[in-house]
Coordinates of N, CA and C and ligand atoms in Angstrom, one line a residue:
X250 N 13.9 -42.1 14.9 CA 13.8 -42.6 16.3 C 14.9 -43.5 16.6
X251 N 15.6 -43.3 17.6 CA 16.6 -44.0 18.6 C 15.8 -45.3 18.5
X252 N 16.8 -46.6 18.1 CA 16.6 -47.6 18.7 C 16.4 -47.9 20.3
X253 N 15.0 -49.0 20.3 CA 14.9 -49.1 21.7 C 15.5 -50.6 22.2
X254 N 15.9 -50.4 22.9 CA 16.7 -51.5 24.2 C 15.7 -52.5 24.9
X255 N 16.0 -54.1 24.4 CA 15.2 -54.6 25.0 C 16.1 -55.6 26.1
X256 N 16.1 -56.3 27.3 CA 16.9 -56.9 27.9 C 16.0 -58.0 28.4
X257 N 16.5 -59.6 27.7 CA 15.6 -60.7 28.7 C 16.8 -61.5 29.2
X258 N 15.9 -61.9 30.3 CA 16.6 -62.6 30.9 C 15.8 -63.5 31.3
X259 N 16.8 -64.8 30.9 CA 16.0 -66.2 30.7 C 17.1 -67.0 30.8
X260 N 17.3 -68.4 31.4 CA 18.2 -69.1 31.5 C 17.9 -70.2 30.3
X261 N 16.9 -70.4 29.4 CA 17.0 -71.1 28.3 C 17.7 -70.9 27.1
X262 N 19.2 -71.3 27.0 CA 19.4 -70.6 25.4 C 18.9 -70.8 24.6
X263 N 17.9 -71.7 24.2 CA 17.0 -71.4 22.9 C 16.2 -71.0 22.8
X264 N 15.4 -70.4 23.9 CA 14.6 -69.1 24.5 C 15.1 -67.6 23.9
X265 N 16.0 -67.6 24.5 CA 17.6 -66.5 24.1 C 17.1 -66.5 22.8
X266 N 17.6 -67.7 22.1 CA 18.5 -67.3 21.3 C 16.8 -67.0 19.9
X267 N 15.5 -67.5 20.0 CA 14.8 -67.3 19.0 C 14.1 -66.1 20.0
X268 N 13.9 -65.4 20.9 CA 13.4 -63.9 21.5 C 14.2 -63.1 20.8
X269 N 15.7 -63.2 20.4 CA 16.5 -62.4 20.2 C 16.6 -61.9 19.1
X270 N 16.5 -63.3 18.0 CA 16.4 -63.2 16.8 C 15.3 -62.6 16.3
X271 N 13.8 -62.9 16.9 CA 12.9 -62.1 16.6 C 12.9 -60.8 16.9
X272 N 13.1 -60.2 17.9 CA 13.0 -59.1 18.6 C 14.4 -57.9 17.2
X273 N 14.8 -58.8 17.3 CA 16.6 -57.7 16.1 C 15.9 -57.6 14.8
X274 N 15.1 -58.6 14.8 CA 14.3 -58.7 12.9 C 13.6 -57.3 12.9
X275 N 12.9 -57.4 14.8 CA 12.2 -55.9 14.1 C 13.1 -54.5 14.5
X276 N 13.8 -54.8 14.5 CA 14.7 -53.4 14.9 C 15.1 -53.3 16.3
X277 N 14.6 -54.0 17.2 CA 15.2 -53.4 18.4 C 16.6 -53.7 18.8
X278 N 17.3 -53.4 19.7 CA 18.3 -53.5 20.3 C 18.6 -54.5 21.4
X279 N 18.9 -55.8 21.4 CA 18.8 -57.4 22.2 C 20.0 -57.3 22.9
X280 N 19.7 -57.1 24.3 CA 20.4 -57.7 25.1 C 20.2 -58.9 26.2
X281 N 21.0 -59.7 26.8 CA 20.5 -60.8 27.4 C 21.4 -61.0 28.6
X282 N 20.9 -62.0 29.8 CA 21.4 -62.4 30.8 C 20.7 -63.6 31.3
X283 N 21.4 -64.6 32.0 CA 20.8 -66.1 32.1 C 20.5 -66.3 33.4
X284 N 20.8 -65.5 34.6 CA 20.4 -65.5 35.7 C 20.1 -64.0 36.4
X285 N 19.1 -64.0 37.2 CA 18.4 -63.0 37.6 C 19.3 -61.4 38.4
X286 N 20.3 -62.4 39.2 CA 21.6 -61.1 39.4 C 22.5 -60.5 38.7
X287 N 22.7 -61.4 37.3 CA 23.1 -60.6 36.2 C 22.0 -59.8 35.4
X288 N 20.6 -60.1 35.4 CA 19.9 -59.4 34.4 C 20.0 -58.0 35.2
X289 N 19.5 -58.1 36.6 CA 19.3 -56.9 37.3 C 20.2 -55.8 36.9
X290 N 21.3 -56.5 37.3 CA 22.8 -55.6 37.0 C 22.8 -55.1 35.8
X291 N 22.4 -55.7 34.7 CA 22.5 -55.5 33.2 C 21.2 -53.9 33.2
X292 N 20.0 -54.6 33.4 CA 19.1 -53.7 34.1 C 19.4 -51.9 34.6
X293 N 19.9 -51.9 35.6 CA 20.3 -50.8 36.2 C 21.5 -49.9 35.7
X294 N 22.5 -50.9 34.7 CA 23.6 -50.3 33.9 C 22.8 -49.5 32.7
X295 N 21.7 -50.7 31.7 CA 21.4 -49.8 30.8 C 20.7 -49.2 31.0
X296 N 19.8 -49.1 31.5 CA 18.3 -49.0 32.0 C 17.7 -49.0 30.7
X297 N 17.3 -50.5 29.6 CA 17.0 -50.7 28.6 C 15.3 -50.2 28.9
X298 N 14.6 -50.1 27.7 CA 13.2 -49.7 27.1 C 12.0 -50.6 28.1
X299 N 12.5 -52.0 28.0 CA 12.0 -52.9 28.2 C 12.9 -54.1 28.5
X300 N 11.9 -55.4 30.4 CA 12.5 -56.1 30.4 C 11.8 -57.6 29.8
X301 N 11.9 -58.6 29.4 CA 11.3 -59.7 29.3 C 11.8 -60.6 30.0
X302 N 11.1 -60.9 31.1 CA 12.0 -61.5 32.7 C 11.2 -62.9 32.5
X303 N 12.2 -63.9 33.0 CA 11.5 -65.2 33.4 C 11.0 -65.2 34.5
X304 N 10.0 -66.2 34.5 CA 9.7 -66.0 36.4 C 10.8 -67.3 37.2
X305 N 11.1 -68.4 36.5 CA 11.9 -69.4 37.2 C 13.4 -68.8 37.0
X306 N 13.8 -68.3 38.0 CA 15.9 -68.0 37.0 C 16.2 -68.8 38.4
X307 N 17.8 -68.9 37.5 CA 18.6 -69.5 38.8 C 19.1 -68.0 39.9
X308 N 19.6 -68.2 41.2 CA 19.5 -67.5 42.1 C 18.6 -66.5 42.1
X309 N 18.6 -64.9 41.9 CA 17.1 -64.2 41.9 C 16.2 -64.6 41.2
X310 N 14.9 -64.7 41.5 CA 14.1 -65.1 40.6 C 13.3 -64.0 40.1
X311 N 12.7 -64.1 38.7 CA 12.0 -63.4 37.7 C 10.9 -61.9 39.0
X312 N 10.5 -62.2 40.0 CA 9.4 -61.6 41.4 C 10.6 -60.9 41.8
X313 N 11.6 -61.3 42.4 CA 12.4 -60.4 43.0 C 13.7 -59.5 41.8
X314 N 13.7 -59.9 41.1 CA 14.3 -58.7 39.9 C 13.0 -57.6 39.9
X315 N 11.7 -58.1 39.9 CA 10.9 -57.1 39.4 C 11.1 -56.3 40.2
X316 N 10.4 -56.6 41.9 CA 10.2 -55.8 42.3 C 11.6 -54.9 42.7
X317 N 12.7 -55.6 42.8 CA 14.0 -54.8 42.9 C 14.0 -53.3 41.6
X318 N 13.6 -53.4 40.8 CA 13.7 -52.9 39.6 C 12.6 -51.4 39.6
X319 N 11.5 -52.2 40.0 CA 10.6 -51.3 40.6 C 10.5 -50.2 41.6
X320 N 11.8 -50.7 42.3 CA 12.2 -49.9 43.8 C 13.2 -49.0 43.4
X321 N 14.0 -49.2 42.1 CA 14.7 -48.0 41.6 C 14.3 -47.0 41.2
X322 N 14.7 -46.0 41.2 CA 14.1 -44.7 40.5 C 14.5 -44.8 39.3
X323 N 15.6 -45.3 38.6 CA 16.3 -45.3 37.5 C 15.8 -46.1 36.4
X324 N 15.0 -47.3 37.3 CA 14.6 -48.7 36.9 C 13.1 -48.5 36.7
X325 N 12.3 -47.9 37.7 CA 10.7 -47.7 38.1 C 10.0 -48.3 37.0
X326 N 10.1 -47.5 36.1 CA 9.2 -47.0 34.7 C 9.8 -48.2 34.0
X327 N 10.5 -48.8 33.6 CA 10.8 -49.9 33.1 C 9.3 -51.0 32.6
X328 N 8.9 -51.2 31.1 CA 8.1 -51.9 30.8 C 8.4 -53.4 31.4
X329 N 7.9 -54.3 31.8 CA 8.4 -55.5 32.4 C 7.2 -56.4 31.8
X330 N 7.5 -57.4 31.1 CA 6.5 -58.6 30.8 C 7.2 -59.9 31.0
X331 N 6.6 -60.7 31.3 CA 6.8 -62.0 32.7 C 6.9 -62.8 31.6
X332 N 7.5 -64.0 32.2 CA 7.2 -65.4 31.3 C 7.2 -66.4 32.2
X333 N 5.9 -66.8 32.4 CA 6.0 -68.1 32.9 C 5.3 -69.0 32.8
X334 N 5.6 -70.0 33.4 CA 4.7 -72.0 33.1 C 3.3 -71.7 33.3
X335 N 2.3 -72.3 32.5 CA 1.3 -72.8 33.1 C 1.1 -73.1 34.3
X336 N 1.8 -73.8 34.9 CA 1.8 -74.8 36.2 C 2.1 -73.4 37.3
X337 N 2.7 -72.6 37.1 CA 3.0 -71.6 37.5 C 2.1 -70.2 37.8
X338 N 0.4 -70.8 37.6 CA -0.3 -70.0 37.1 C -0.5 -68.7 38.5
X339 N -0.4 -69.7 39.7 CA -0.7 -68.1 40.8 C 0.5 -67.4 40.9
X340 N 1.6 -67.7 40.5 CA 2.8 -67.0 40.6 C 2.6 -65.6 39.4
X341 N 2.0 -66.2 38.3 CA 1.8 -64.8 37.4 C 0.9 -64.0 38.1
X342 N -0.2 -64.6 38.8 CA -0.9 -63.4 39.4 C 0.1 -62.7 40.6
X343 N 0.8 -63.5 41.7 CA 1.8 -62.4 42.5 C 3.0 -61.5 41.5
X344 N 3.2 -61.8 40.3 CA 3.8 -61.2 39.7 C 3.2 -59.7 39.0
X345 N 1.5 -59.9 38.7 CA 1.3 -58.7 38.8 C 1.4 -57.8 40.1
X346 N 1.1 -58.3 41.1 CA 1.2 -57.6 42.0 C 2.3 -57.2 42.7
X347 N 3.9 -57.6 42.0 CA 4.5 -57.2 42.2 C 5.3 -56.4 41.0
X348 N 4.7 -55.9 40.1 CA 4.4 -55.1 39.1 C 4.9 -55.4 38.1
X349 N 4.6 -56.7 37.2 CA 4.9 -57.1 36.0 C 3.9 -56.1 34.8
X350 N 4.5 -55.5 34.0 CA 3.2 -54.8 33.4 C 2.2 -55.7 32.4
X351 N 2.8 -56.6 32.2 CA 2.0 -58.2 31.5 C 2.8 -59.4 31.6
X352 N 1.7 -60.5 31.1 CA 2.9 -61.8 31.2 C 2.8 -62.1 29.7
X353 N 3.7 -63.3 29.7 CA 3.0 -64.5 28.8 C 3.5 -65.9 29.2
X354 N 2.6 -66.9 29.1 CA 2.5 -68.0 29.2 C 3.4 -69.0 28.4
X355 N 4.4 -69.2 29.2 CA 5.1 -70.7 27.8 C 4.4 -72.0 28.0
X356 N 4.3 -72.8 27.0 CA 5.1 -72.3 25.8 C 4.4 -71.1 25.1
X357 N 4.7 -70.0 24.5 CA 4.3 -69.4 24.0 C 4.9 -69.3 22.2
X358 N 3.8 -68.6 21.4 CA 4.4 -68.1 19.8 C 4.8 -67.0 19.8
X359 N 5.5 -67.1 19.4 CA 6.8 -66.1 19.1 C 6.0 -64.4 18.6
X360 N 5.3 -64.4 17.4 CA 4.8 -63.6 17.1 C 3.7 -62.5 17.7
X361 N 2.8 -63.3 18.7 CA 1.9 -62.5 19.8 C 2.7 -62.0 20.8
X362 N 4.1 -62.6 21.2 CA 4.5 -61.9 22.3 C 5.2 -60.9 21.3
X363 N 6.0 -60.5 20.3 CA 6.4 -59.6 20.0 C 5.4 -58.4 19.5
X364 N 4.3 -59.2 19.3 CA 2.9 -57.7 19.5 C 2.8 -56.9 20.4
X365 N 3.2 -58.2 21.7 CA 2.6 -57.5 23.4 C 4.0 -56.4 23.3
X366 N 5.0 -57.1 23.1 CA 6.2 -56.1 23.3 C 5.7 -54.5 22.8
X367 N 5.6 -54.9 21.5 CA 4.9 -53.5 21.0 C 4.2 -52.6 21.2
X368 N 3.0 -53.5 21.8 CA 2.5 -52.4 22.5 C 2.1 -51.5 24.1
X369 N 3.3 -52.8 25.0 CA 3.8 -52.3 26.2 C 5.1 -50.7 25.5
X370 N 5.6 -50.9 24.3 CA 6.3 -50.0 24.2 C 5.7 -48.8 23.9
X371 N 4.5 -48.8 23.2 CA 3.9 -47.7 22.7 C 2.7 -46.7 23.8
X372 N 2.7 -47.9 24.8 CA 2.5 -46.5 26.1 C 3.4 -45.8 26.3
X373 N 4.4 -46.4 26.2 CA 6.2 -45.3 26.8 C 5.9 -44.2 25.7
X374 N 5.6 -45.0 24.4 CA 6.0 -43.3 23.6 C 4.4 -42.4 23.9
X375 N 3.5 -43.2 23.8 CA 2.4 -41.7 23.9 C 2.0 -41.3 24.7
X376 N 3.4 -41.7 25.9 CA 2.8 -41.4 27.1 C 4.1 -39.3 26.7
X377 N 4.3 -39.4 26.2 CA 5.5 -38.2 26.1 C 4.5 -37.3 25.5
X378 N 3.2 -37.7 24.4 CA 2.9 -36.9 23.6 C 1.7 -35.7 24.5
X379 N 1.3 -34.3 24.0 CA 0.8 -33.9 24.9 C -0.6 -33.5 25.1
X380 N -1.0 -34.2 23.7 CA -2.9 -34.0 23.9 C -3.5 -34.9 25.1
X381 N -4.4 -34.8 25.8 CA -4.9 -35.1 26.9 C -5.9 -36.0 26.6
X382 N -6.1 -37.3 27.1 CA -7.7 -37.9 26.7 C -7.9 -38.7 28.1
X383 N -8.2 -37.9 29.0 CA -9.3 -38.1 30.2 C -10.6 -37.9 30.8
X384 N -11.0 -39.4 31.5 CA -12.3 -39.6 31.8 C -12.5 -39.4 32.9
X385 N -13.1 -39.0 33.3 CA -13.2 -38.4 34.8 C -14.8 -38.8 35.3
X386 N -15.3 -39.7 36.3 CA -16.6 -40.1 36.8 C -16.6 -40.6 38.4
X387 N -17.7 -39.9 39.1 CA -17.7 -40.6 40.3 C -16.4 -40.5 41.1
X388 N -15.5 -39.4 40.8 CA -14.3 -39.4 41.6 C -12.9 -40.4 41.5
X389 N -13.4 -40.7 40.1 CA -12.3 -41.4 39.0 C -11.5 -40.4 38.1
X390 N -10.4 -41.0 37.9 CA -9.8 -40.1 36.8 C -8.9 -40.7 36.0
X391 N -9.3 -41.1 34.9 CA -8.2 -42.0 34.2 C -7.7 -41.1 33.0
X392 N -6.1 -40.7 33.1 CA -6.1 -40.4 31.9 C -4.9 -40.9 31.0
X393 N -5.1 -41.7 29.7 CA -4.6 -42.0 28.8 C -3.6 -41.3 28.1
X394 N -3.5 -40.3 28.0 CA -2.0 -39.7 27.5 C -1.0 -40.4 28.5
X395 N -1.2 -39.8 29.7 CA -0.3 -39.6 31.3 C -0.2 -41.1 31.3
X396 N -0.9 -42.2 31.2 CA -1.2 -43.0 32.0 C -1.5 -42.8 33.5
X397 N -2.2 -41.8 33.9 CA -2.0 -41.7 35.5 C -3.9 -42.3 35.8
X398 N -3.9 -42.9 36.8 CA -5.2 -43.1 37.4 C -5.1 -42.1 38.9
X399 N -6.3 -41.4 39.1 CA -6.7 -40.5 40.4 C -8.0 -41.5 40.9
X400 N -7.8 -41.5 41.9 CA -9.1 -41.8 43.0 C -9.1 -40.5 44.1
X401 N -10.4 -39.6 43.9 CA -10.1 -38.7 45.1 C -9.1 -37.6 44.9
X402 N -8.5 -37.8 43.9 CA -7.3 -36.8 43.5 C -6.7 -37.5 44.0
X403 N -6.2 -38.4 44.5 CA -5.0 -39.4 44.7 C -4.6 -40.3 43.8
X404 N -3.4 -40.1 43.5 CA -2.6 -41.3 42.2 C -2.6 -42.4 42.3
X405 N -3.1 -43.3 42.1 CA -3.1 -44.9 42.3 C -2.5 -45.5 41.6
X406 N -1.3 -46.5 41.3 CA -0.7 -47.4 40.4 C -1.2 -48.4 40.2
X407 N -1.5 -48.5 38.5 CA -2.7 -49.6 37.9 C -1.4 -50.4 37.0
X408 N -1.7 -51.6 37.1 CA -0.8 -52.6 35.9 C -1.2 -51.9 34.8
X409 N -0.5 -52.6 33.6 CA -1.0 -52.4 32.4 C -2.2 -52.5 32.3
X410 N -2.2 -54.0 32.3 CA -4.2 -54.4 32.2 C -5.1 -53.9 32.7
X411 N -4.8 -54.1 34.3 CA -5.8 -53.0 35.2 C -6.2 -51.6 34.6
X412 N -5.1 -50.8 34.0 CA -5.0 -49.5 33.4 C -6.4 -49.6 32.5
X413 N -5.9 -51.2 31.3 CA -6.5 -50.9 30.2 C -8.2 -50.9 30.2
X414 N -7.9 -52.0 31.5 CA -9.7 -52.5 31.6 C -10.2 -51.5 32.2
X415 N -9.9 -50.3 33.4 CA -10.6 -49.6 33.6 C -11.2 -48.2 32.2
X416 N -9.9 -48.3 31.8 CA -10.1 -47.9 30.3 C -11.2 -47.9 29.8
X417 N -11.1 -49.1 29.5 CA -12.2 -49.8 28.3 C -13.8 -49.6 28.9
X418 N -13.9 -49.8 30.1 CA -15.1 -50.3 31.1 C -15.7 -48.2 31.0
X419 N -14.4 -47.3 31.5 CA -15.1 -46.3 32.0 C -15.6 -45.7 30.5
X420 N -14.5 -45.7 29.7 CA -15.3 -45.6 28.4 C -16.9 -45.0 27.8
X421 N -17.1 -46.5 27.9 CA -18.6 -46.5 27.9 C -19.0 -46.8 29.2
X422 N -19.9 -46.0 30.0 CA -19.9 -46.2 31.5 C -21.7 -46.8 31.4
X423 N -21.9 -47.8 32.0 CA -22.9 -48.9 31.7 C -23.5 -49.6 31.3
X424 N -22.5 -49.6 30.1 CA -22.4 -50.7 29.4 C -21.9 -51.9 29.5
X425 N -22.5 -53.3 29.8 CA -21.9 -54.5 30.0 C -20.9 -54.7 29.2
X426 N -19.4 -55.6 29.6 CA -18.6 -55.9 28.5 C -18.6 -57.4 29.2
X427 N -18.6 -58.2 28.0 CA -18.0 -60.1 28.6 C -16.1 -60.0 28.9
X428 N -16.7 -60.7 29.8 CA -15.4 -61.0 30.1 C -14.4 -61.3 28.5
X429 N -14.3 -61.9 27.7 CA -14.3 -62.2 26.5 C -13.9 -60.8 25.3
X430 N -14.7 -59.8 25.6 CA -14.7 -58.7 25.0 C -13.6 -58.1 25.9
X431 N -13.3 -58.3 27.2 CA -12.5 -57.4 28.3 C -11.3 -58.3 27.7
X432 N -10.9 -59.3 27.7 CA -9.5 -59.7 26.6 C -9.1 -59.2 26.0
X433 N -10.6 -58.6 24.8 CA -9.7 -58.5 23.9 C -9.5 -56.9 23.9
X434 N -9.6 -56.5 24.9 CA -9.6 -54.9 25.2 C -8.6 -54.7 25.5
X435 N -8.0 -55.5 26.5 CA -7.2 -55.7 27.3 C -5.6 -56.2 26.9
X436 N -5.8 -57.2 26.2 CA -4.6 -57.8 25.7 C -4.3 -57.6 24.1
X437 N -5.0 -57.3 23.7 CA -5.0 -57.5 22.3 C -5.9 -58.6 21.8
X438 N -5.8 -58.5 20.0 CA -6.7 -59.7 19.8 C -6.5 -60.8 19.9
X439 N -5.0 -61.0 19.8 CA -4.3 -62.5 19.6 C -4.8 -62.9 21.0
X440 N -4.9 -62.7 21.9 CA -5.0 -63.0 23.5 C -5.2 -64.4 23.3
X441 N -4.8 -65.3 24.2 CA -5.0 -66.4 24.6 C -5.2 -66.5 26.1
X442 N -5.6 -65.8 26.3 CA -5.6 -65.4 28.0 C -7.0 -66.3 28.2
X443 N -6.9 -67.0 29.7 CA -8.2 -67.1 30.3 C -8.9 -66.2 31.1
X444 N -10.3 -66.6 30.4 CA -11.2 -65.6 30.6 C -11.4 -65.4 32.1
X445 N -11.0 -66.3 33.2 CA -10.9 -66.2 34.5 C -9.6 -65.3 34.9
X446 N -8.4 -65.0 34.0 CA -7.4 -64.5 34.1 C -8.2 -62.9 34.4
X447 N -9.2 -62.6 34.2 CA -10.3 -60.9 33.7 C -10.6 -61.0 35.2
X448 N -10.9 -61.9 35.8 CA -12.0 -61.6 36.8 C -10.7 -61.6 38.1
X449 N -9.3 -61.7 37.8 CA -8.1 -61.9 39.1 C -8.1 -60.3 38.8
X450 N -7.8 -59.7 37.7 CA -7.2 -58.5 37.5 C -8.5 -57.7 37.9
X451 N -9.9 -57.7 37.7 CA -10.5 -57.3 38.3 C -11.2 -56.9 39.9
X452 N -10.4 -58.3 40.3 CA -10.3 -58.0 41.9 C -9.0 -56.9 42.2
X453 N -8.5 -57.7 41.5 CA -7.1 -56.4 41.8 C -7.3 -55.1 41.6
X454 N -8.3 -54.2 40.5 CA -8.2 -53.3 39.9 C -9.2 -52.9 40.9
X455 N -10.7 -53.3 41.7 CA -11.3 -52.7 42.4 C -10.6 -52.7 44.1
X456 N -9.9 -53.5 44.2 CA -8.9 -52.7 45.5 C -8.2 -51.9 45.0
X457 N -7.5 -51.6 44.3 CA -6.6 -50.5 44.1 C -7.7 -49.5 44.0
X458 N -8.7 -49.2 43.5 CA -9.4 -48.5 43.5 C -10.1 -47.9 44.8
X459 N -10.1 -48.9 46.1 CA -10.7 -48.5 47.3 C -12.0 -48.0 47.1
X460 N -12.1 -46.9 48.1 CA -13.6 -47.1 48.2 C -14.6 -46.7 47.0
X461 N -13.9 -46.5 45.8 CA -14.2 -46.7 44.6 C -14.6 -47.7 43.9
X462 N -14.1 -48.9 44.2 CA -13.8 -50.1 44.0 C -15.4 -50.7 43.6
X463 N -16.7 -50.2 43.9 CA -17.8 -50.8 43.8 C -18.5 -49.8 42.4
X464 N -17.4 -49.2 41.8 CA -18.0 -48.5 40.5 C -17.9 -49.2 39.6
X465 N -17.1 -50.9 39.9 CA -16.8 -51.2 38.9 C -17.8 -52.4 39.2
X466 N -19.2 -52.8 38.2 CA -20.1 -53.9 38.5 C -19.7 -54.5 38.1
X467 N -20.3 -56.3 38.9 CA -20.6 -57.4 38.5 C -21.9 -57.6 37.8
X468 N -22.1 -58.1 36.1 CA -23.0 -58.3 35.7 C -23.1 -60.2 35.9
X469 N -23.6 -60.5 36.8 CA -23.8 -62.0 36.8 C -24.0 -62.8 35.5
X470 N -23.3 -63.6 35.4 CA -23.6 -64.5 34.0 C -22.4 -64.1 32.7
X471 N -22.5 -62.4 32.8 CA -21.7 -62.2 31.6 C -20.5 -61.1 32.2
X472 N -20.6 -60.8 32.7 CA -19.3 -59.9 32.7 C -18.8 -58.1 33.5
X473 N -18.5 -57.5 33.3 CA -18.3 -56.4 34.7 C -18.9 -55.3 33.6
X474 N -19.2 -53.8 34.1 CA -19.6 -52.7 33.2 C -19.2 -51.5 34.4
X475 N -18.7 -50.2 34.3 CA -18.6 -49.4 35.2 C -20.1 -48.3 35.6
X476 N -20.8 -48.0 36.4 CA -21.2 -47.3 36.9 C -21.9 -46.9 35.6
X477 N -22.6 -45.9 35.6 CA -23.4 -45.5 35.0 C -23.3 -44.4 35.5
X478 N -23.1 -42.6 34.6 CA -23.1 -41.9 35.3 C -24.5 -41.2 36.0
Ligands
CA567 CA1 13.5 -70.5 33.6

């Protein structure tokens, strides 16, 4: 396998400079830019595997690379995972919605985000392979090879997470999951995520879904389960 192309852009060089070093340790291919109109540019020239975008840059910031990136055809499909502040916390939620396919929180360890990298990459690859594993209920259609979600026969675009949680949820269809269990579904196990971070992406995931949107329950006290068929 071809080396895969990773491109961050971050105005910290010692951000830079330990993402980079980790990311080369495992093989990939490190490219970098310190402000958002050079990442883009850098972006669209190589069209690398994967971006790791800051959300604070000087002139564009980390939201408008994305969604610019996202409006290319060349760019679209580009894995994109976010970095940003604590303090910064509703900005990661407009950042999903302007289609980061995950974040991570700084300060962050080095080692969990180069997991997340991993396995934002490893949809790109099985998304090529061609056995099929789709769920289909209630006028839902998730399927996991494709990554495509149908409502109605209509294609809807799900984040990562959203992807994964409806995943996880249709799976087993009424079965309660904790918020807590939807983490670690969802992110992996390392997750440090807040468990209220489950319940943003789930509003998000039952609008996207529309008038589907109520297949996905609230279990009061502990956590969501989908429909029951
Ligand atoms: Ca910054």
């Amino acid at each position: 396998m071809s080396k895969q192309t990773i491109l961050i852009v971050e105005d910290e060089p010692s951000l830079i400079e330990v993402l980079s070093y980790n990311l080369e340790k495992e093989g990939f291919t490190v490219l970098t830019a310190s402000d958002g109109q050079a990442g883009l540019d850098r972006a669209l020239n190589v069209v690398p595997e994967l971006v790791i975008l800051d959300l604070m840059l000087p002139g564009l910031d980390g939201l408008q690379v994305c969604a610019q990136l996202r409006n290319d055809s060349r760019t679209k499909d580009i894995r994109i995972l976010m970095l940003t502040a604590r303090s910064e916390e509703t900005d990661e939620v407009v950042g999903f919605n302007m289609g980061a396919d995950d974040y991570v929180t700084k300060p962050f360890k080095v080692r969990p985000l180069v997991h997340r990298v991993k396995a934002l990459l490893r949809r790109s690859e099985t998304s090529s392979e061609s056995s099929s594993d789709v769920i289909s209920a209630h006028g839902v259609e998730i399927d996991r090879t494709n990554h495509v979600t149908k409502v109605e026969g209509e294609e809807i675009e799900l984040t990562l997470t959203e992807f994964r949680l409806l995943w996880a949820l249709m799976r087993q269809p009424g079965r309660t999951f904790s918020r807590l269990e939807l983490l670690d579904d969802s992110r992996g196990a390392d997750a440090n995520a807040l468990e209220r971070t489950i319940d943003v992406h789930i509003r998000a995931l039952r609008k996207k879904l529309g008038s589907r949107g109520d297949l996905v329950e609230t279990v009061r006290g502990i956590g969501y389960r989908f429909k029951r068929s």
